[in-house]
Amino acid sequence: MNKLLAYYHDVLRIRLIEEAIATRYSDQQMRCPTHLSIGQEAAAVGVSRSLRVTDNVYSSHRAHAHYLAKGGSLKALIAELYGKQDGCTGGRGGSMHLTDLDAGFIASTAIVGNSIPLAVGNALHQQVQRLDHITVTYFGDGATEEGSFYEAANFAALKQLPVLFVCENNRFSVYSPMTVRQPSGRSIVELSRAIGLRAEEVDGNDVEAVHKASETLVDKVRKGEGPALLECHTYRHREHCGPNFDDQLGYRAPEEVEQWMQRDPVTQLHNKLVSAGVDESRLVLLKQQIEDEIYEAFAFAKASSTPNPDYNDRYLYA
Amino acid sequence: MNKLLAYYHDVLRIRLIEEAIATRYSDQQMRCPTHLSIGQEAAAVGVSRSLRVTDNVYSSHRAHAHYLAKGGSLKALIAELYGKQDGCTGGRGGSMHLTDLDAGFIASTAIVGNSIPLAVGNALHQQVQRLDHITVTYFGDGATEEGSFYEAANFAALKQLPVLFVCENNRFSVYSPMTVRQPSGRSIVELSRAIGLRAEEVDGNDVEAVHKASETLVDKVRKGEGPALLECHTYRHREHCGPNFDDQLGYRAPEEVEQWMQRDPVTQLHNKLVSAGVDESRLVLLKQQIEDEIYEAFAFAKASSTPNPDYNDRYLYA
Amino acid sequence: MTGTYMPESPNNTTFREQLNLAQHAAMEADKSMLSFGLGISDPKAIFGTTANLAESFGSHRVFDMPTSENAMTGIGIGAAIAGSRVLMTHQRMDFFLLAMDQLVNNAAKWHYMFNGQMKVPLTIRLIVGRGWGQGPTHAQNLQSWFAHVPGLKVVVPSKTDAVASQLYSAIMDDNPVIFIEHRWLHEQQCGSTSVLPLQSPHESVRVHRQGADCTIVANSFMVLEALIAADFLQHRGINVEVVETVSLEQSEWQKIYDSVEKTGRLLVCDSAHGHFSVASEVVSSVTEQCFKALTEAPRRLCLPPYPEPTSYYLTKPFYRNANDIVAAVAEMMGVKVAGGIELDVSTPHDVPGNWFKGPF
Amino acid sequence: MTGTYMPESPNNTTFREQLNLAQHAAMEADKSMLSFGLGISDPKAIFGTTANLAESFGSHRVFDMPTSENAMTGIGIGAAIAGSRVLMTHQRMDFFLLAMDQLVNNAAKWHYMFNGQMKVPLTIRLIVGRGWGQGPTHAQNLQSWFAHVPGLKVVVPSKTDAVASQLYSAIMDDNPVIFIEHRWLHEQQCGSTSVLPLQSPHESVRVHRQGADCTIVANSFMVLEALIAADFLQHRGINVEVVETVSLEQSEWQKIYDSVEKTGRLLVCDSAHGHFSVASEVVSSVTEQCFKALTEAPRRLCLPPYPEPTSYYLTKPFYRNANDIVAAVAEMMGVKVAGGIELDVSTPHDVPGNWFKGPF
Ligand SMILES: Cc1ncc(C[n+]2csc(CCOP(=O)(O)OP(=O)(O)O)c2C)c(N)n1
Ligand SMILES: Cc1ncc(C[n+]2csc(CCOP(=O)(O)OP(=O)(O)O)c2C)c(N)n1
Ligand SMILES: [Mg+2]
Ligand SMILES: [Mg+2]
């Protein structure tokens, strides 16, 4: 029950943050391409609950959930979206280049598939230095089409590196369905096994299932039993990039959308808690607390000073 | 028996050509990096016997056998090695960039893995134009480590293109054994299946087995049943690049070398023919004919005029 | 032509529509032509530029692709060698960095290294991003890389009247052509000039405006800034010549040399970083060809040597605009020019116009 | 130091030995350092330059790799970000084209786009081939590409006395450094100069020879040709200044400008194609900085704008040599120089010396 509540808190928190961003995006003050995680929160929460602060995470363009679930600063995220001084990169990277080193969230990058080798390199460092830490690399189904995924996975398997690949398969790359990108019958899990990864798949909207599956894999990865991959089947609710719903464009079957909406991780957890007899008022309170935190974060971001372009040439070289 | 003799002729011919190149290489008149096919002839011969002239072939840096087996001009090959006007690219490409369009041998390239997508593109053209032709792409075990192989195979499977991937697995990439490049337990065939190719493996030194396996696959590929891969297990006898034996360097176990030498395709065929009662004198005659052809080709190459560097800027643009 | 944007009056047409029209015409004219790219047939159709192509010509000729830029480029090259005419499109040039091996080691060299026996009729559209937080990896213009590689042609459009014929002739060219489109040009109206016929002969250099005082060489979005600056300067009695390098091929730049012979002054406005760049080549070619005619040291106005930061507040000084051009010309002429161009303050500096609402 | 080539007299040492020595010293000095590349620990050890490294420091720190240039570069970057110091080696620059995304979108921008919070201590050795039929795809030098990208440092060694300290300081640099080695330099003896200590401060520009008549700017193998030409010219009464651009960073080129201020003449000898190149940047930077001092139009001596053909007979005119430099200087000076340098006719034009027997 406490566990369920904790899951609920984490998943709902990301959801509410993303929704707050979506609501305010049309104010045109968050001026950068922004890929929301709405609908896909459970994967990030489930995986992160298997990790330690000292473990490291890399992610892709759709990184908010991974960053937040790993403990990345909410204030620094929002300030970053506003392009402010207190943003996690001082406004240089925007939504697609997040970092919070204290939380072990190393970085996200904007080029599909290109942070996967970085994560494997991070794991190489961990192995050579005999650290007890592991690395997680999040990416989408589209990223598995990049040679960088394949080459990096091969090397991770060759060297038995402490890295967990997490593929959030949301069925789409922008508007493109699987059918135009991967052969019918493709299984990312079987492919990964053939490359040499221990691989499992899981209902990515079921936070408990994700947590359990990732815990088992993380344990083996940490013990030096080699790299693993977890495929989380999930769905994004809104447009690929930006704050809106876009199902009026007709690129996804309404029944498919409907079906996935019913499997929404927030609703699922909410229902479970209610069935388990948790008092609604407790959930309302929890939500209120999160909303307060979000309110503060936005206030912080708006109050944060604007970065000074006179220093634009700083940090070109270390 | 006639079939055996035909195999023997083709395999021996490539062997003798390559040996002739090796013998003359130290004269320093073939001034280009040259990767000999000695030991690996059976794969090229077996596969080529399943193809039509109108089928197309792409290959890699180690292309002599593929070019010759597909019907590429011997004279143009030798003249090319000598950097002469009558070379198949007039001296521009050298050993690593062969072509004979009349024979359907489109091209070989020098960058590991980078002709694989070209071959898949060739097959795309064949499919869109509804041609009855197929494409073969030859490459080594090392090339399967390149993302270009993976990405190209994925697309071929997605579109069900008429392309046969032929991987000559000779256990080495230059001096590097599998152990430093691919995880233990890797099966190229299983990997290819997981990508979506119909895949088989075969004793690459047994020309009959290669022929049979490739015939089955080529048939399916031509019928539009999708792309396939044939892995031929084989071994190179000499150094990676250049004319010499190099086992004194100790990078391969002497027992391994010994074992593979016993499986030499030429010896195997020779023994089979002798066991089948073919008269030795017939084999001697056949060898003599090949040697005459080779002698002529070298004479042709040496007599060929030198290309004129004044025209170096021709054909930069079509 | 089927399914093409056909503006009622050609002057009403936009850059985007012209790009679309050229593709429809090419697909129609050459039945062997294939066209592919990420999202090419999705609802947004690459900012509308590929609208209706798949519908008109079928998904065997116009198709979306896996996120596999490297192999897909090789596949385009292989199909082109085999006899297809191929067009590929990338939403950002930055993504195309994955495909440099195929481009440089295969496409650029194929015709040459096989001694003219094969050719590669391949055009690659690369879109350059800017503003609205595109940031370090969605706003690069590496045009000088392509221009440095023998065997590639590089075409950089800027004006709506010519862009359709430029794309059409790139597609119909039997060589690999890199076609570099600036995202901010897509909604540019044609204005009062009339659209060039699709089959117009390709002009490597376009002289947009005559003037005896200073030669401004620009391409891509900087042509628009240069024309604004030229207008302003004319009212102050300074007549600049605005010369556009449509092709990045210095052997075709005679018109630039002619211009500098006349003006004695050169200002190069590059839409990329200035060091080891297209601007460097313009300056050095002009210096070699017109040394005696030059009365002043040539100048470059380019992007500063650091990546585009993401934040609205940080991009403000990143791009050069018409006022910077005015100031540079004034300095070179040794005169003071009073006032500045009144920039449209209703449009934030990081968007091309109020039609742009993000996010991409 | 363990297992290093240690020549009896430093003057007897070669470029290759110095490269090896620098790597041994760096591995020794920084225990976090990793080194990998195709064939790095094989019997040929990258032309001997990586000999004994794996034996001395273990296969967990020095290792061969899969033929996966793109991901392996990313892995090097990721390890460097995590705290390893990383050296990668590629037998040919041409192979590294596969890794441009990782290099440009990640390595070059990382420190910048994460606002200085992380750094990438990564050095990438790229070897440039030439002759013996290296041909179109084994002889490219794309140095200007790297120089154009903000955030990368580019170091191009040419002389045995300095190469160890140059590689050592590249490795110890906390930024990504591209280290471009010409294959023909590997057996170069140190000669009479003494080897610089490993920790010598890095010199971006080296003035090898003083002279008042003309400035020759060169790098890589062209420095050797320039020095031969300078010798010859001196005996004909023409004193050229030979200036080497070790770093491709025009903000560090003051010594070049100083030289041209003195000589008034500039000849740039680039070891790559001349168009949109390093030579273009040298010419334009010098023109901007020293316009008044220039008495003649600057010149470039570079590779012609087509790929290196493979055939012995076709490469003859491809590379510029000391005689070409002499001719260019004579023309710029408006003088006739009698005779030519007697080239060593015992060595064919397509090999660096008779020690080279092919095939790679
Ligand atoms: C190399 C590259 N190609 C294309 C893009 C444009 N792009 C950005 S996100 C994206 C979709 C990737 O799909 P997936 O990996 O499944 O992630 P998702 O967006 O579904 O989370 C694409 C194609 C890019 N950023 N980088
Ligand atoms: C991209 C690239 N990396 C490295 C090389 C150097 N190289 C040439 S051949 C070769 C070995 C490739 O091994 P494999 O594919 O197994 O072919 P084999 O030589 O065994 O026939 C290598 C690494 C290259 N040419 N291209
Ligand atoms: Mg997806
Ligand atoms: Mg091999």
PDB file of N, CA, C and O in Angstrom, chain D residues 72-112:
ATOM      1  N   MET D  72      31.912   3.426 -31.170  1.00  0.00           N
ATOM      2  CA  MET D  72      33.130   3.427 -30.362  1.00  0.00           C
ATOM      3  C   MET D  72      33.580   4.857 -30.044  1.00  0.00           C
ATOM      4  O   MET D  72      34.133   5.118 -28.982  1.00  0.00           O
ATOM      5  N   THR D  73      33.305   5.766 -30.959  1.00  0.00           N
ATOM      6  CA  THR D  73      33.627   7.167 -30.669  1.00  0.00           C
ATOM      7  C   THR D  73      32.728   7.672 -29.553  1.00  0.00           C
ATOM      8  O   THR D  73      33.199   8.325 -28.614  1.00  0.00           O
ATOM      9  N   GLY D  74      31.460   7.336 -29.629  1.00  0.00           N
ATOM     10  CA  GLY D  74      30.544   7.712 -28.557  1.00  0.00           C
ATOM     11  C   GLY D  74      30.952   7.104 -27.229  1.00  0.00           C
ATOM     12  O   GLY D  74      30.849   7.741 -26.173  1.00  0.00           O
ATOM     13  N   ILE D  75      31.418   5.875 -27.291  1.00  0.00           N
ATOM     14  CA  ILE D  75      31.848   5.200 -26.064  1.00  0.00           C
ATOM     15  C   ILE D  75      33.073   5.901 -25.486  1.00  0.00           C
ATOM     16  O   ILE D  75      33.181   6.107 -24.270  1.00  0.00           O
ATOM     17  N   GLY D  76      33.965   6.322 -26.359  1.00  0.00           N
ATOM     18  CA  GLY D  76      35.120   7.094 -25.893  1.00  0.00           C
ATOM     19  C   GLY D  76      34.682   8.404 -25.247  1.00  0.00           C
ATOM     20  O   GLY D  76      35.189   8.805 -24.192  1.00  0.00           O
ATOM     21  N   ILE D  77      33.718   9.050 -25.868  1.00  0.00           N
ATOM     22  CA  ILE D  77      33.228  10.318 -25.319  1.00  0.00           C
ATOM     23  C   ILE D  77      32.569  10.072 -23.957  1.00  0.00           C
ATOM     24  O   ILE D  77      32.828  10.791 -22.988  1.00  0.00           O
ATOM     25  N   GLY D  78      31.728   9.048 -23.888  1.00  0.00           N
ATOM     26  CA  GLY D  78      31.034   8.737 -22.641  1.00  0.00           C
ATOM     27  C   GLY D  78      32.005   8.403 -21.521  1.00  0.00           C
ATOM     28  O   GLY D  78      31.818   8.826 -20.371  1.00  0.00           O
ATOM     29  N   ALA D  79      33.041   7.645 -21.849  1.00  0.00           N
ATOM     30  CA  ALA D  79      34.045   7.310 -20.832  1.00  0.00           C
ATOM     31  C   ALA D  79      34.790   8.565 -20.399  1.00  0.00           C
ATOM     32  O   ALA D  79      35.102   8.745 -19.215  1.00  0.00           O
ATOM     33  N   ALA D  80      35.059   9.448 -21.361  1.00  0.00           N
ATOM     34  CA  ALA D  80      35.774  10.692 -21.033  1.00  0.00           C
ATOM     35  C   ALA D  80      34.914  11.580 -20.139  1.00  0.00           C
ATOM     36  O   ALA D  80      35.404  12.164 -19.165  1.00  0.00           O
ATOM     37  N   ILE D  81      33.647  11.668 -20.453  1.00  0.00           N
ATOM     38  CA  ILE D  81      32.740  12.464 -19.615  1.00  0.00           C
ATOM     39  C   ILE D  81      32.721  11.885 -18.193  1.00  0.00           C
ATOM     40  O   ILE D  81      32.711  12.618 -17.206  1.00  0.00           O
ATOM     41  N   ALA D  82      32.746  10.561 -18.108  1.00  0.00           N
ATOM     42  CA  ALA D  82      32.667   9.898 -16.803  1.00  0.00           C
ATOM     43  C   ALA D  82      33.937  10.072 -15.976  1.00  0.00           C
ATOM     44  O   ALA D  82      33.914   9.872 -14.762  1.00  0.00           O
ATOM     45  N   GLY D  83      35.041  10.451 -16.639  1.00  0.00           N
ATOM     46  CA  GLY D  83      36.257  10.669 -15.862  1.00  0.00           C
ATOM     47  C   GLY D  83      37.491   9.939 -16.354  1.00  0.00           C
ATOM     48  O   GLY D  83      38.571  10.094 -15.792  1.00  0.00           O
ATOM     49  N   SER D  84      37.348   9.131 -17.387  1.00  0.00           N
ATOM     50  CA  SER D  84      38.533   8.533 -17.999  1.00  0.00           C
ATOM     51  C   SER D  84      39.169   9.568 -18.930  1.00  0.00           C
ATOM     52  O   SER D  84      38.483  10.448 -19.452  1.00  0.00           O
ATOM     53  N   ARG D  85      40.472   9.434 -19.131  1.00  0.00           N
ATOM     54  CA  ARG D  85      41.123  10.213 -20.188  1.00  0.00           C
ATOM     55  C   ARG D  85      41.254   9.253 -21.361  1.00  0.00           C
ATOM     56  O   ARG D  85      41.687   8.116 -21.174  1.00  0.00           O
ATOM     57  N   VAL D  86      40.833   9.665 -22.544  1.00  0.00           N
ATOM     58  CA  VAL D  86      40.691   8.678 -23.620  1.00  0.00           C
ATOM     59  C   VAL D  86      41.493   9.055 -24.865  1.00  0.00           C
ATOM     60  O   VAL D  86      41.497  10.213 -25.293  1.00  0.00           O
ATOM     61  N   LEU D  87      42.159   8.054 -25.418  1.00  0.00           N
ATOM     62  CA  LEU D  87      42.842   8.200 -26.702  1.00  0.00           C
ATOM     63  C   LEU D  87      42.295   7.150 -27.655  1.00  0.00           C
ATOM     64  O   LEU D  87      42.218   5.963 -27.315  1.00  0.00           O
ATOM     65  N   MET D  88      41.870   7.602 -28.843  1.00  0.00           N
ATOM     66  CA  MET D  88      41.442   6.649 -29.870  1.00  0.00           C
ATOM     67  C   MET D  88      42.338   6.814 -31.074  1.00  0.00           C
ATOM     68  O   MET D  88      42.801   7.913 -31.372  1.00  0.00           O
ATOM     69  N   THR D  89      42.539   5.722 -31.810  1.00  0.00           N
ATOM     70  CA  THR D  89      43.409   5.775 -32.989  1.00  0.00           C
ATOM     71  C   THR D  89      42.709   5.132 -34.182  1.00  0.00           C
ATOM     72  O   THR D  89      42.128   4.058 -34.051  1.00  0.00           O
ATOM     73  N   HIS D  90      42.786   5.809 -35.318  1.00  0.00           N
ATOM     74  CA  HIS D  90      42.242   5.260 -36.565  1.00  0.00           C
ATOM     75  C   HIS D  90      43.339   5.191 -37.608  1.00  0.00           C
ATOM     76  O   HIS D  90      44.032   6.180 -37.840  1.00  0.00           O
ATOM     77  N   GLN D  91      43.448   4.047 -38.264  1.00  0.00           N
ATOM     78  CA  GLN D  91      44.529   3.847 -39.233  1.00  0.00           C
ATOM     79  C   GLN D  91      44.398   4.775 -40.440  1.00  0.00           C
ATOM     80  O   GLN D  91      45.372   5.003 -41.149  1.00  0.00           O
ATOM     81  N   ARG D  92      43.190   5.213 -40.705  1.00  0.00           N
ATOM     82  CA  ARG D  92      42.973   6.184 -41.781  1.00  0.00           C
ATOM     83  C   ARG D  92      41.888   7.142 -41.348  1.00  0.00           C
ATOM     84  O   ARG D  92      40.874   6.724 -40.764  1.00  0.00           O
ATOM     85  N   MET D  93      42.075   8.409 -41.680  1.00  0.00           N
ATOM     86  CA  MET D  93      41.028   9.390 -41.403  1.00  0.00           C
ATOM     87  C   MET D  93      39.722   9.022 -42.110  1.00  0.00           C
ATOM     88  O   MET D  93      38.634   9.254 -41.583  1.00  0.00           O
ATOM     89  N   ASP D  94      39.842   8.445 -43.308  1.00  0.00           N
ATOM     90  CA  ASP D  94      38.672   8.109 -44.119  1.00  0.00           C
ATOM     91  C   ASP D  94      37.666   7.245 -43.355  1.00  0.00           C
ATOM     92  O   ASP D  94      36.465   7.329 -43.591  1.00  0.00           O
ATOM     93  N   PHE D  95      38.147   6.386 -42.457  1.00  0.00           N
ATOM     94  CA  PHE D  95      37.239   5.481 -41.728  1.00  0.00           C
ATOM     95  C   PHE D  95      36.436   6.244 -40.683  1.00  0.00           C
ATOM     96  O   PHE D  95      35.359   5.826 -40.270  1.00  0.00           O
ATOM     97  N   PHE D  96      37.005   7.353 -40.271  1.00  0.00           N
ATOM     98  CA  PHE D  96      36.414   8.121 -39.170  1.00  0.00           C
ATOM     99  C   PHE D  96      35.197   8.937 -39.633  1.00  0.00           C
ATOM    100  O   PHE D  96      34.464   9.483 -38.811  1.00  0.00           O
ATOM    101  N   LEU D  97      34.968   8.973 -40.936  1.00  0.00           N
ATOM    102  CA  LEU D  97      33.779   9.668 -41.436  1.00  0.00           C
ATOM    103  C   LEU D  97      32.495   9.083 -40.864  1.00  0.00           C
ATOM    104  O   LEU D  97      31.459   9.744 -40.811  1.00  0.00           O
ATOM    105  N   LEU D  98      32.572   7.827 -40.436  1.00  0.00           N
ATOM    106  CA  LEU D  98      31.400   7.187 -39.838  1.00  0.00           C
ATOM    107  C   LEU D  98      31.013   7.809 -38.503  1.00  0.00           C
ATOM    108  O   LEU D  98      29.915   7.575 -38.004  1.00  0.00           O
ATOM    109  N   ALA D  99      31.912   8.546 -37.901  1.00  0.00           N
ATOM    110  CA  ALA D  99      31.704   8.982 -36.515  1.00  0.00           C
ATOM    111  C   ALA D  99      31.459  10.480 -36.381  1.00  0.00           C
ATOM    112  O   ALA D  99      31.554  11.031 -35.289  1.00  0.00           O
ATOM    113  N   MET D 100      31.095  11.146 -37.475  1.00  0.00           N
ATOM    114  CA  MET D 100      30.949  12.606 -37.412  1.00  0.00           C
ATOM    115  C   MET D 100      29.842  13.043 -36.464  1.00  0.00           C
ATOM    116  O   MET D 100      29.937  14.090 -35.836  1.00  0.00           O
ATOM    117  N   ASP D 101      28.766  12.277 -36.374  1.00  0.00           N
ATOM    118  CA  ASP D 101      27.693  12.665 -35.451  1.00  0.00           C
ATOM    119  C   ASP D 101      28.215  12.718 -34.023  1.00  0.00           C
ATOM    120  O   ASP D 101      28.023  13.711 -33.319  1.00  0.00           O
ATOM    121  N   GLN D 102      28.871  11.666 -33.598  1.00  0.00           N
ATOM    122  CA  GLN D 102      29.396  11.645 -32.230  1.00  0.00           C
ATOM    123  C   GLN D 102      30.402  12.770 -32.011  1.00  0.00           C
ATOM    124  O   GLN D 102      30.399  13.437 -30.972  1.00  0.00           O
ATOM    125  N   LEU D 103      31.250  12.976 -32.983  1.00  0.00           N
ATOM    126  CA  LEU D 103      32.293  13.987 -32.810  1.00  0.00           C
ATOM    127  C   LEU D 103      31.701  15.390 -32.719  1.00  0.00           C
ATOM    128  O   LEU D 103      32.033  16.167 -31.815  1.00  0.00           O
ATOM    129  N   VAL D 104      30.822  15.705 -33.676  1.00  0.00           N
ATOM    130  CA  VAL D 104      30.358  17.088 -33.813  1.00  0.00           C
ATOM    131  C   VAL D 104      29.177  17.375 -32.890  1.00  0.00           C
ATOM    132  O   VAL D 104      29.151  18.409 -32.222  1.00  0.00           O
ATOM    133  N   ASN D 105      28.210  16.468 -32.854  1.00  0.00           N
ATOM    134  CA  ASN D 105      27.023  16.730 -32.037  1.00  0.00           C
ATOM    135  C   ASN D 105      27.258  16.463 -30.553  1.00  0.00           C
ATOM    136  O   ASN D 105      26.579  17.054 -29.720  1.00  0.00           O
ATOM    137  N   ASN D 106      28.173  15.574 -30.228  1.00  0.00           N
ATOM    138  CA  ASN D 106      28.448  15.332 -28.811  1.00  0.00           C
ATOM    139  C   ASN D 106      29.791  15.916 -28.355  1.00  0.00           C
ATOM    140  O   ASN D 106      29.824  16.885 -27.609  1.00  0.00           O
ATOM    141  N   ALA D 107      30.887  15.342 -28.800  1.00  0.00           N
ATOM    142  CA  ALA D 107      32.188  15.731 -28.236  1.00  0.00           C
ATOM    143  C   ALA D 107      32.439  17.238 -28.310  1.00  0.00           C
ATOM    144  O   ALA D 107      32.782  17.881 -27.315  1.00  0.00           O
ATOM    145  N   ALA D 108      32.257  17.808 -29.500  1.00  0.00           N
ATOM    146  CA  ALA D 108      32.612  19.214 -29.687  1.00  0.00           C
ATOM    147  C   ALA D 108      31.752  20.138 -28.836  1.00  0.00           C
ATOM    148  O   ALA D 108      32.212  21.189 -28.395  1.00  0.00           O
ATOM    149  N   LYS D 109      30.501  19.756 -28.601  1.00  0.00           N
ATOM    150  CA  LYS D 109      29.566  20.682 -27.962  1.00  0.00           C
ATOM    151  C   LYS D 109      29.335  20.421 -26.479  1.00  0.00           C
ATOM    152  O   LYS D 109      28.678  21.200 -25.808  1.00  0.00           O
ATOM    153  N   TRP D 110      29.824  19.305 -25.979  1.00  0.00           N
ATOM    154  CA  TRP D 110      29.420  18.872 -24.644  1.00  0.00           C
ATOM    155  C   TRP D 110      29.715  19.897 -23.554  1.00  0.00           C
ATOM    156  O   TRP D 110      28.835  20.272 -22.774  1.00  0.00           O
ATOM    157  N   HIS D 111      30.960  20.321 -23.489  1.00  0.00           N
ATOM    158  CA  HIS D 111      31.346  21.272 -22.442  1.00  0.00           C
ATOM    159  C   HIS D 111      30.509  22.542 -22.564  1.00  0.00           C
ATOM    160  O   HIS D 111      30.017  23.081 -21.572  1.00  0.00           O
ATOM    161  N   TYR D 112      30.297  22.971 -23.796  1.00  0.00           N
ATOM    162  CA  TYR D 112      29.553  24.195 -24.040  1.00  0.00           C
ATOM    163  C   TYR D 112      28.079  24.058 -23.680  1.00  0.00           C
ATOM    164  O   TYR D 112      27.527  24.855 -22.926  1.00  0.00           O
TER     165      TYR D 112
END
